[in-house]
PDB file of C-alpha atoms in Angstrom:
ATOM      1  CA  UNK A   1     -67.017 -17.152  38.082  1.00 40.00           C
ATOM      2  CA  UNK A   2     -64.691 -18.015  35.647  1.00 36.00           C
ATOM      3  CA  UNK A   3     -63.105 -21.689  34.970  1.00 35.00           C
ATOM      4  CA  UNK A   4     -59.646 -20.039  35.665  1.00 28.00           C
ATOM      5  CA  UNK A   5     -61.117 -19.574  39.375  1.00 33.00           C
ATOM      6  CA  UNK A   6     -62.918 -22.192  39.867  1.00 28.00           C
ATOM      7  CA  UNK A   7     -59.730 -24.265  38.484  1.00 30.00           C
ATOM      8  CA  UNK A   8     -57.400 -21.435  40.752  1.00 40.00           C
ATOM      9  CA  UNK A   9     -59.459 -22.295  44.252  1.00 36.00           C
ATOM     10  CA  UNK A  10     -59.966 -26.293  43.334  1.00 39.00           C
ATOM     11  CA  UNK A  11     -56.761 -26.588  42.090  1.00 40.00           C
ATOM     12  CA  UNK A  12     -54.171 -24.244  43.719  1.00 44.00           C
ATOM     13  CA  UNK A  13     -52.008 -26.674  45.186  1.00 43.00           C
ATOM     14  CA  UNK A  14     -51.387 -28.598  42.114  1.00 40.00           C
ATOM     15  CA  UNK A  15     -51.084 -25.184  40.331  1.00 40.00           C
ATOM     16  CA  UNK A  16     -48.475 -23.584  42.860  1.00 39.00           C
ATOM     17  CA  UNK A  17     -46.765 -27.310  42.235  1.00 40.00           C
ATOM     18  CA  UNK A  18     -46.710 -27.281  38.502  1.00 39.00           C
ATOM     19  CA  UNK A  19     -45.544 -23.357  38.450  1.00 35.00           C
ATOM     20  CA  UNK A  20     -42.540 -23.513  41.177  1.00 39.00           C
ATOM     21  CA  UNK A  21     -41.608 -26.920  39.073  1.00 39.00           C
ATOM     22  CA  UNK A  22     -41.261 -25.060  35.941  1.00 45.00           C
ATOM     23  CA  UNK A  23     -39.557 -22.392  37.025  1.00 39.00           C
ATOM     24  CA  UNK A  24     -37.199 -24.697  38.609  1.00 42.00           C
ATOM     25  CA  UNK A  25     -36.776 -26.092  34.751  1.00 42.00           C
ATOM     26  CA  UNK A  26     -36.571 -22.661  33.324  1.00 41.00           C
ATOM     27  CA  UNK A  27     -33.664 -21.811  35.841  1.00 35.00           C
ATOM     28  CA  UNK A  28     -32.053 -24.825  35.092  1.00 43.00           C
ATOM     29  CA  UNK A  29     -31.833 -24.620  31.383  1.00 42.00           C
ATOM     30  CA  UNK A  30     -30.795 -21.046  32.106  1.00 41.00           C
ATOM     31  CA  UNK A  31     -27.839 -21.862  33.704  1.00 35.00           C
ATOM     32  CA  UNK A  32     -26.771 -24.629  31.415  1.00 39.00           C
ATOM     33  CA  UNK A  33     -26.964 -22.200  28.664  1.00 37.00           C
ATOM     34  CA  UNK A  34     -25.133 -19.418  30.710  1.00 40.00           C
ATOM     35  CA  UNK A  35     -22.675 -22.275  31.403  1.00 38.00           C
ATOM     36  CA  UNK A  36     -22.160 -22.962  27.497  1.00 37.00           C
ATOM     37  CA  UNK A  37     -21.296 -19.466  26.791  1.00 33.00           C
ATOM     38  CA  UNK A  38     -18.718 -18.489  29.957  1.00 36.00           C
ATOM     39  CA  UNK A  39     -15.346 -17.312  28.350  1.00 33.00           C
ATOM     40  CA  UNK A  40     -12.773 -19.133  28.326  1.00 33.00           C
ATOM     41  CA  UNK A  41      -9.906 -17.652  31.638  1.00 30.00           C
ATOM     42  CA  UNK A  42      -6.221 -17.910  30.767  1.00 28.00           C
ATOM     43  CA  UNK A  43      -4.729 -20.093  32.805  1.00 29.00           C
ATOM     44  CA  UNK A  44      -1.613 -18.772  35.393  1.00 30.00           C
ATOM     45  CA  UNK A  45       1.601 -20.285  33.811  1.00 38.00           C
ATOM     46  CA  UNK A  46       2.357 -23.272  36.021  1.00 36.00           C
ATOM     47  CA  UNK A  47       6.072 -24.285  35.836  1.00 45.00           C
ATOM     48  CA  UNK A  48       6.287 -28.583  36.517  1.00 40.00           C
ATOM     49  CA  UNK A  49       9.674 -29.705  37.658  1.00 45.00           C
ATOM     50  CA  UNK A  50      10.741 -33.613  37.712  1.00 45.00           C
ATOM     51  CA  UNK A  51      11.980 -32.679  41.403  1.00 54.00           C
ATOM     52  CA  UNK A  52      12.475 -29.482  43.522  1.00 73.00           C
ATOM     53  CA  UNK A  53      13.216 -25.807  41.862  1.00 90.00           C
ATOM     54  CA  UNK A  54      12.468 -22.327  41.379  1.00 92.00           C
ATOM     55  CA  UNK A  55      11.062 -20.586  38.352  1.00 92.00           C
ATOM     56  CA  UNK A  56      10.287 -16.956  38.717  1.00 92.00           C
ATOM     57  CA  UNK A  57       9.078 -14.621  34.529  1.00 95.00           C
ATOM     58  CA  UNK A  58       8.226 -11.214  34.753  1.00 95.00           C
ATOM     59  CA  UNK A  59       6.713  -8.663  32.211  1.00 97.00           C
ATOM     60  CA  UNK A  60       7.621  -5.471  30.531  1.00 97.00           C
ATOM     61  CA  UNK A  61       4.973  -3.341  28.741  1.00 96.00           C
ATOM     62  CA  UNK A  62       7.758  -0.383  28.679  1.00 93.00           C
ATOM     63  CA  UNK A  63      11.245   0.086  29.964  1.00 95.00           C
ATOM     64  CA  UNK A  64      11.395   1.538  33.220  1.00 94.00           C
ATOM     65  CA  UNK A  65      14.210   2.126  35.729  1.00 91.00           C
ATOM     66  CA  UNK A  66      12.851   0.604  38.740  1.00 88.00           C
ATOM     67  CA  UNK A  67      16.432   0.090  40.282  1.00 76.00           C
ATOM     68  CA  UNK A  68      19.735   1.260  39.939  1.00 69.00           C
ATOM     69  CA  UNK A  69      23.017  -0.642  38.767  1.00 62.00           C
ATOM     70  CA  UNK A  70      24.186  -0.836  42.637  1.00 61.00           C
ATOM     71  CA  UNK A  71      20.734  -2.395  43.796  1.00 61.00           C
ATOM     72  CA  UNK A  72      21.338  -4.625  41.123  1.00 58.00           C
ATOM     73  CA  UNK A  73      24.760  -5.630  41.718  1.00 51.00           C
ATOM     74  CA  UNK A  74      23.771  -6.321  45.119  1.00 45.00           C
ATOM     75  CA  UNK A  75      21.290  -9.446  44.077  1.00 50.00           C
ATOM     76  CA  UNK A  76      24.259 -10.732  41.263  1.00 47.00           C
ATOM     77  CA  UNK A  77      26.192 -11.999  44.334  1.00 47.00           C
ATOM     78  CA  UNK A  78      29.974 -12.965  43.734  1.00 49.00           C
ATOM     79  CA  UNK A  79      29.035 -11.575  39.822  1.00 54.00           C
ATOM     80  CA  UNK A  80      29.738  -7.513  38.995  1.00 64.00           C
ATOM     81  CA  UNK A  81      27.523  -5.859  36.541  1.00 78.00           C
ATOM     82  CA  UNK A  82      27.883  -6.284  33.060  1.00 86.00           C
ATOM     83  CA  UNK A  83      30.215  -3.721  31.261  1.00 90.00           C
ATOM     84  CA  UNK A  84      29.051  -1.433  28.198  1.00 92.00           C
ATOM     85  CA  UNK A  85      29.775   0.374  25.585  1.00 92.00           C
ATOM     86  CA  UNK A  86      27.883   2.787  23.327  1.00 91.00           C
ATOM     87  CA  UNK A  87      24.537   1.752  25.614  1.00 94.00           C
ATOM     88  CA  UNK A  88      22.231   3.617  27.637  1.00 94.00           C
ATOM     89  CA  UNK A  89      20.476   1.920  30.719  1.00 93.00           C
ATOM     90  CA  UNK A  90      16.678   2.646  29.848  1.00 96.00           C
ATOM     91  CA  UNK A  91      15.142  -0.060  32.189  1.00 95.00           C
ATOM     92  CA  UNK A  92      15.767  -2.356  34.917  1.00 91.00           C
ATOM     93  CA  UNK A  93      14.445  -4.749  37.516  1.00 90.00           C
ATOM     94  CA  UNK A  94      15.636  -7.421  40.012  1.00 86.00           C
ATOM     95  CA  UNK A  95      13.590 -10.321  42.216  1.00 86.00           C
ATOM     96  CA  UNK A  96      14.823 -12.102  44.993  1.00 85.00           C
ATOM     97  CA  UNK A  97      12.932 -15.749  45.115  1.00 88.00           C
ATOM     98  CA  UNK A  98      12.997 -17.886  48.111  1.00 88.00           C
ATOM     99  CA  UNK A  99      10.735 -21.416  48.415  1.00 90.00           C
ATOM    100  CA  UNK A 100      11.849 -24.336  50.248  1.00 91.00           C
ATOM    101  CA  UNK A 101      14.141 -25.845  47.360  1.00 92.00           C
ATOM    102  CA  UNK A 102      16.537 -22.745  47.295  1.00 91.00           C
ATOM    103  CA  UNK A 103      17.203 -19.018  46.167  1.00 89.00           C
ATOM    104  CA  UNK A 104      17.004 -17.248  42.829  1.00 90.00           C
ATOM    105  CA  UNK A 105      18.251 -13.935  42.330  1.00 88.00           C
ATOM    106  CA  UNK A 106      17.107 -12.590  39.047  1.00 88.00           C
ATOM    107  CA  UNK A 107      18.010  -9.467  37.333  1.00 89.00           C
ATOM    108  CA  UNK A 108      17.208  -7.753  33.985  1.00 92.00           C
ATOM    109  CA  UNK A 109      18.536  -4.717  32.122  1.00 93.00           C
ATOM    110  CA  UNK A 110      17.075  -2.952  28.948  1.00 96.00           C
ATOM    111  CA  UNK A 111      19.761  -0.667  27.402  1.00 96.00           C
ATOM    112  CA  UNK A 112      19.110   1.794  24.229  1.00 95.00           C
ATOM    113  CA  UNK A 113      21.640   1.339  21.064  1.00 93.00           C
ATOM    114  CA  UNK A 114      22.990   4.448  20.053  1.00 83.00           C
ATOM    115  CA  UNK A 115      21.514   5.165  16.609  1.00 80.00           C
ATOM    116  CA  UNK A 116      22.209   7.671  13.915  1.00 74.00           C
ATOM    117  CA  UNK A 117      22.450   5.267  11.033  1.00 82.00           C
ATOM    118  CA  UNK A 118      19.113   3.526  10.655  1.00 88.00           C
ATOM    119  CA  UNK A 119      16.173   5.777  11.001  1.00 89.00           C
ATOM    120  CA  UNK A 120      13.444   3.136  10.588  1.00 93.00           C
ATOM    121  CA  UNK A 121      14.308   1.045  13.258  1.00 94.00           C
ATOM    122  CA  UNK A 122      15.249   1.456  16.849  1.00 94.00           C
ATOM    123  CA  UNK A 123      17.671  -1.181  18.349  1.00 95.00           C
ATOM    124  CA  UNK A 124      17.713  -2.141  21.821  1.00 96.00           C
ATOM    125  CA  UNK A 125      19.386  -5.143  23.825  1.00 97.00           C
ATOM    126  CA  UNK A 126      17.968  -6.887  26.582  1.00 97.00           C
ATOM    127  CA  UNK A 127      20.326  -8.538  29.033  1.00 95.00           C
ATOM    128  CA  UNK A 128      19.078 -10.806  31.441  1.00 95.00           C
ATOM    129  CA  UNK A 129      21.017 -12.773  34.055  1.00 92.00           C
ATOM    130  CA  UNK A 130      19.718 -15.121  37.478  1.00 92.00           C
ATOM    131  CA  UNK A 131      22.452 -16.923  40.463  1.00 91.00           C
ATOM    132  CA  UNK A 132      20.552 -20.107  41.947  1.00 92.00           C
ATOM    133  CA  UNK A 133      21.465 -22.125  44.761  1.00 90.00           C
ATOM    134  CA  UNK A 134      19.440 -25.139  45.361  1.00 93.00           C
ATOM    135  CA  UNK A 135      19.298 -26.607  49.325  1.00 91.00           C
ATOM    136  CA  UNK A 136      21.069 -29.268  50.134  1.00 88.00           C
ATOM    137  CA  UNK A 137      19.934 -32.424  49.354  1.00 90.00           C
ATOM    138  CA  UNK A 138      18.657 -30.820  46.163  1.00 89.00           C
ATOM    139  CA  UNK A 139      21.860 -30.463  43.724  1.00 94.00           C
ATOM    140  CA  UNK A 140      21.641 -28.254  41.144  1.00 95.00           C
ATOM    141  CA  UNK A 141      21.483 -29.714  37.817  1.00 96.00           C
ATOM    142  CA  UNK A 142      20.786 -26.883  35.584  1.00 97.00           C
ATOM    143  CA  UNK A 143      19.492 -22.707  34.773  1.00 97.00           C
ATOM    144  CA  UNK A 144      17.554 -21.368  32.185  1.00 97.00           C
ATOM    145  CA  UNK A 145      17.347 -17.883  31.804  1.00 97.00           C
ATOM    146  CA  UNK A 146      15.511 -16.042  28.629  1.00 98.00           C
ATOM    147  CA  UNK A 147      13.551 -13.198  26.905  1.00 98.00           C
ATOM    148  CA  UNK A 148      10.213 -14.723  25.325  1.00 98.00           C
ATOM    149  CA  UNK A 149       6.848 -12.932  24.259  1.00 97.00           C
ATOM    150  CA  UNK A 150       8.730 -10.127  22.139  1.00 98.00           C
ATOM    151  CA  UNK A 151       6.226  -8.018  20.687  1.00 97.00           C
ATOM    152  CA  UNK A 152       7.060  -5.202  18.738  1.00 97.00           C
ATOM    153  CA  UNK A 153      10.404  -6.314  17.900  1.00 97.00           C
ATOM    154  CA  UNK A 154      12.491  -9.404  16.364  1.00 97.00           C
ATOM    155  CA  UNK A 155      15.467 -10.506  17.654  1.00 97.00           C
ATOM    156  CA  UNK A 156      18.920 -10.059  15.383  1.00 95.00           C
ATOM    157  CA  UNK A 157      21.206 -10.690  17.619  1.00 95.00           C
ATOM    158  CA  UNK A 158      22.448 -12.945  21.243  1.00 96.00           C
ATOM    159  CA  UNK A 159      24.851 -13.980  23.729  1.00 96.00           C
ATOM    160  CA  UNK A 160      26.172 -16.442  24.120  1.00 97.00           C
ATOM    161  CA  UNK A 161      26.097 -17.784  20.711  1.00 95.00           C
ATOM    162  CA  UNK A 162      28.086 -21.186  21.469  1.00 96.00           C
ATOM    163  CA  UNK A 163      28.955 -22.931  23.980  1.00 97.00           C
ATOM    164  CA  UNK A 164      31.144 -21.575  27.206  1.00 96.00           C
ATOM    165  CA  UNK A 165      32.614 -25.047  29.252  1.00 97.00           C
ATOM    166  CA  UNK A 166      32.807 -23.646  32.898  1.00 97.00           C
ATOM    167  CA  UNK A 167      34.924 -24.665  35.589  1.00 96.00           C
ATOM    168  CA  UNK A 168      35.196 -23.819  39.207  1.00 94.00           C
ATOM    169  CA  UNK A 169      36.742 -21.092  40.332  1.00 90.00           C
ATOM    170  CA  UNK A 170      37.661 -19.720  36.587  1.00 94.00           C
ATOM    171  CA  UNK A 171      36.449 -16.922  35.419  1.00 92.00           C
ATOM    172  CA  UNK A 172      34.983 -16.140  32.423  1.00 93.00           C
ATOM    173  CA  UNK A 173      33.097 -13.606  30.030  1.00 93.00           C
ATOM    174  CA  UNK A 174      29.883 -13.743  27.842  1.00 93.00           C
ATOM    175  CA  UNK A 175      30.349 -10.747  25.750  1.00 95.00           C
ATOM    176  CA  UNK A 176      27.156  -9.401  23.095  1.00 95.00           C
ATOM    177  CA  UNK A 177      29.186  -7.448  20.155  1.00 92.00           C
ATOM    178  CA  UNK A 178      27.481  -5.352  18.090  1.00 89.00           C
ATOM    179  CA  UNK A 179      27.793  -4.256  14.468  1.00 83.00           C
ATOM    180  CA  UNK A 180      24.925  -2.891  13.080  1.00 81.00           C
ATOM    181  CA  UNK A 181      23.682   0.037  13.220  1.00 82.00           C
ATOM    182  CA  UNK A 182      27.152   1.040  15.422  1.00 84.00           C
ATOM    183  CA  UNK A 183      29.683  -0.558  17.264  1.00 88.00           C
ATOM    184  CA  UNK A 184      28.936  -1.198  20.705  1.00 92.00           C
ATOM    185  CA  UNK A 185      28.956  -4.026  23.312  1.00 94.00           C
ATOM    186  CA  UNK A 186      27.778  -5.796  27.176  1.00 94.00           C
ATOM    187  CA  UNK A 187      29.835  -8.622  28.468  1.00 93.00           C
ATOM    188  CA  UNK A 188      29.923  -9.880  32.166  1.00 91.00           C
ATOM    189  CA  UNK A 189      32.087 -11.837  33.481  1.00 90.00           C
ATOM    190  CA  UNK A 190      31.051 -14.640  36.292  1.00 91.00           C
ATOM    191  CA  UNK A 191      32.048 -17.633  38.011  1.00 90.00           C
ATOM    192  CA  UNK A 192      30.321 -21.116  37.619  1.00 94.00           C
ATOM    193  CA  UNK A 193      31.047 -24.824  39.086  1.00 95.00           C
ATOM    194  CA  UNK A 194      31.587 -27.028  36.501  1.00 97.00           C
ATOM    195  CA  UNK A 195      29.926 -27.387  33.368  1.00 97.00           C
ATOM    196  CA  UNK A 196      28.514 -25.399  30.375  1.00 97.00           C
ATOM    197  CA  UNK A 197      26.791 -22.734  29.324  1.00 97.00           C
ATOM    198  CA  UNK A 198      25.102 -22.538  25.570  1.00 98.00           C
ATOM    199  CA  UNK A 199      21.937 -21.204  23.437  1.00 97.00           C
ATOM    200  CA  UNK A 200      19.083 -23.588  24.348  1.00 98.00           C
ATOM    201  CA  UNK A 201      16.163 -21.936  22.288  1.00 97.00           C
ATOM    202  CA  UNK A 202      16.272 -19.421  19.930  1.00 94.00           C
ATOM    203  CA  UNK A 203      13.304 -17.849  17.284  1.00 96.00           C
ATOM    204  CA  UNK A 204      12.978 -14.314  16.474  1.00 96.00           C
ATOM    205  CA  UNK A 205      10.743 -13.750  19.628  1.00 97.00           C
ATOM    206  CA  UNK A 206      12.237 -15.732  22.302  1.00 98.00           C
ATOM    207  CA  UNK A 207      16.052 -16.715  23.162  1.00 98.00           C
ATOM    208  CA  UNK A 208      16.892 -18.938  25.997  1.00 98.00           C
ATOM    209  CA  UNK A 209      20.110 -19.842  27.380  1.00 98.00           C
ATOM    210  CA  UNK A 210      20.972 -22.468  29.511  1.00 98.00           C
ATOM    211  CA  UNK A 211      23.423 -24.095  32.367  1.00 98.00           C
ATOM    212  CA  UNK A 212      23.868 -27.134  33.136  1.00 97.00           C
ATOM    213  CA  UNK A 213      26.373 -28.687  35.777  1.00 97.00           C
ATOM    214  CA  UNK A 214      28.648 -30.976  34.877  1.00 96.00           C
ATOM    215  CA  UNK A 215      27.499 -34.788  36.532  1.00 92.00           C
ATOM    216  CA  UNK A 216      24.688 -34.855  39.050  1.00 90.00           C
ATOM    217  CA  UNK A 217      24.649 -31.539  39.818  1.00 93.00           C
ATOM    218  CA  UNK A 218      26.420 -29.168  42.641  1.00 94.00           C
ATOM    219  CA  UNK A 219      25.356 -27.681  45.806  1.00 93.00           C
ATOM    220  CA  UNK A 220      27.731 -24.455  44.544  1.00 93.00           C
ATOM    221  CA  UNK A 221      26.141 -21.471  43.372  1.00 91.00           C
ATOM    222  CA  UNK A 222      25.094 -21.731  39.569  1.00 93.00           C
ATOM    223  CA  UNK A 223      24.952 -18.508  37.239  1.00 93.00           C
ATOM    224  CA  UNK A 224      23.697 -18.081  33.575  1.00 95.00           C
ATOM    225  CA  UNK A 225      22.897 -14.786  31.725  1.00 95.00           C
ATOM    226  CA  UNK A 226      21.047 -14.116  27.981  1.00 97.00           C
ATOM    227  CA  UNK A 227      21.758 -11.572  26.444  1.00 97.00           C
ATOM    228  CA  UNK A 228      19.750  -9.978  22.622  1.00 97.00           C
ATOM    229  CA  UNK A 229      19.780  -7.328  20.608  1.00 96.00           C
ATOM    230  CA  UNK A 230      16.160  -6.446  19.197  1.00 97.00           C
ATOM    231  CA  UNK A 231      14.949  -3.528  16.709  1.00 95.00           C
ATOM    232  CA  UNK A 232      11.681  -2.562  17.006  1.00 96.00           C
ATOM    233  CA  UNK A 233      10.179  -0.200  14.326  1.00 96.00           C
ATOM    234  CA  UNK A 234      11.317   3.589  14.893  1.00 95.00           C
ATOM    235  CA  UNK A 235       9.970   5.581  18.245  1.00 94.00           C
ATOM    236  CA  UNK A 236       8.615   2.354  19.848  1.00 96.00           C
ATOM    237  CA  UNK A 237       9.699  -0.017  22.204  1.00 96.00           C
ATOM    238  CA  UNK A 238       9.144  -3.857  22.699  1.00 97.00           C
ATOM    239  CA  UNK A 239       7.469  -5.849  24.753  1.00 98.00           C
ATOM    240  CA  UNK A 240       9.144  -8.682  26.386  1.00 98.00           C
ATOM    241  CA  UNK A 241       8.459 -11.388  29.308  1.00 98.00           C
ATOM    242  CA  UNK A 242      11.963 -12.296  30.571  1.00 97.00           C
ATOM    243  CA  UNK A 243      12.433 -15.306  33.035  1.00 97.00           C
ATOM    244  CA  UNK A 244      14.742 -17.671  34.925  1.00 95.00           C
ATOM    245  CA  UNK A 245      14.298 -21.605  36.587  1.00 95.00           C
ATOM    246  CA  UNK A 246      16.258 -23.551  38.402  1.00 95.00           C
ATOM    247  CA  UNK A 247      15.905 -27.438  39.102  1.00 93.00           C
ATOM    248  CA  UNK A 248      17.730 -30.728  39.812  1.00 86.00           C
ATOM    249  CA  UNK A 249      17.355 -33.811  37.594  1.00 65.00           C
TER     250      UNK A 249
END
C-alpha cells in the first residue's frame, strides 16, 4: 500500500477539505482576473436637465429617404417645409417624442448640391429643424437643435449665422445661401414667441443652434432649425448624428 493510500483512507476528509478549498481560491482569483480584463461598454448618452425636458439624437450611416416632404410637413406643425433651390432631397427622417414634460417633433433633411465644378469633393447640406411645447407648469425656456459626429466630411458652411430676435406672431426666414461650388439655397420660414434664435456651437464637425425665449419662458410653441453645408471627399457621403432638446430653466 502506498503512503498516498494510506494518507487517501486516513485522511480523506481533510483531503476532500483542503481540495474543494483550493479550488474555491483558484475560482476566485479567476474571476478577479477575468474581472480586470472586461472591456470597457460605452455608456448610452444620458441627457441631464436642471428641470423637466425632452432630448431626442438620431444617427445616419447613409442618406436614406425614409419619409416624404408631406409626412414631414405634417410633424413641422404651424411651419411649411423649407424651400430649395439647385438641391436634391437624398435623405430624410422625422420623430415624434412624447414624455410627461411635453412634445418634440423633430425632423431632418439631407439634400445633394448640384456639382459640376469641383470634382474632388462632393457637397451636401444637412438641414435639421424640431417644434417643442413644454406642459404647463413647465415653460419653455429654450431649443437646441444640431448636426454633431460628422465623419467623412467638414463643415463650410451654416444657418443661421447671427442672430434672428423673434417675436410672436411675426414671421420670419432662416435662409442657407450657397456659393461654392454653385449657387443654390434652403430657407424656411417659421413662427416663434418671443425671443432669439443664434449659432450656439460651431467646429468643423458639429454646429448647434439655439432658441431661447425671451424672460422665463412661454407655454407657446417654440421652433429652431440648423442648417450646414458639408463636402465630403468625391463619391462618399458623411456621417452625421443630428439632434434636438428642449427644457425650462
Amino acid at each position: 500500500m502506498s503512503n498516498f493510500a494510506f494518507w487517501d483512507k486516513t485522511k480523506g476528509e481533510m483531503m476532500k477539505t483542503y481540495i474543494i478549498f483550493g479550488l474555491s481560491m483558484m475560482l476566485a482569483a479567476t474571476l478577479l482576473v477575468s474581472m480586470a480584463f472586461v472591456p470597457a461598454v460605452s455608456a448610452k448618452e444620458v441627457n441631464n436637465f436642471d428641470g423637466g425636458g425632452i432630448s431626442v439624437s438620431k444617427h445616419v450611416s447613409k442618406p436614406e429617404i425614409l419619409l416624404n416632404e408631406s409626412d414631414i410637413g405634417i410633424r413641422s406643425l404651424s411651419n411649411p417645409n423649407p424651400s430649395t433651390s439647385g438641391l436634391t432631397l437624398i435623405g430624410s427622417d422625422a420623430s415624434d417624442t412624447s414624455n410627461i414634460y411635453g412634445q418634440q417633433l423633430m425632423s431632418y433633411r439631407m439634400y445633394s448640391v448640384d456639382n459640376e465644378n469641383d470634382p474632388d469633393y462632393d457637397y451636401f447640406v444637412i438641414w435639421v429643424q424640431s417644434t417643442d411645447k413644454l406642459n404647463v407648469p413647465l415653460p419653455l425656456k429654450w431649443i437646441k437643435t444640431g448636426i454633431k459626429n460628422i465623419n467623412n466630411g467638414e463643415i463650410v458652411d451654416w444657418s443661421p449665422s447671427g442672430t434672428v430676435y423673434t417675436e410672436s406672431g411675426e414671421t420670419k426666414t432662416l435662409t442657407l445661401g450657397l456659393s461654392v461650388p454653385v449657387v443654390a439655397s434652403i430657407s424656411q420660414t417659421f413662427t416663434d414667441p418671443d425671443g432669439k434664435l443664434y449659432p450656439n456651437v460651431f467646429t468643423t464637425t458639429q454646429f448647434e443652434s439655439k432658441w431661447s425665449a425671451s424672460g422665463t419662458g412661454t407655454f407657446d410653441v417654440g421652433f429652431n432649425a440648423a442648417g450646414v453645408q458639408v463636402k465630403s471627399p468625391a463619391g462618399t457621403y458623411p456621417s452625421f448624428t443630428w439632434y434636438a432638446s428642449a427644457n425650462e430653466y
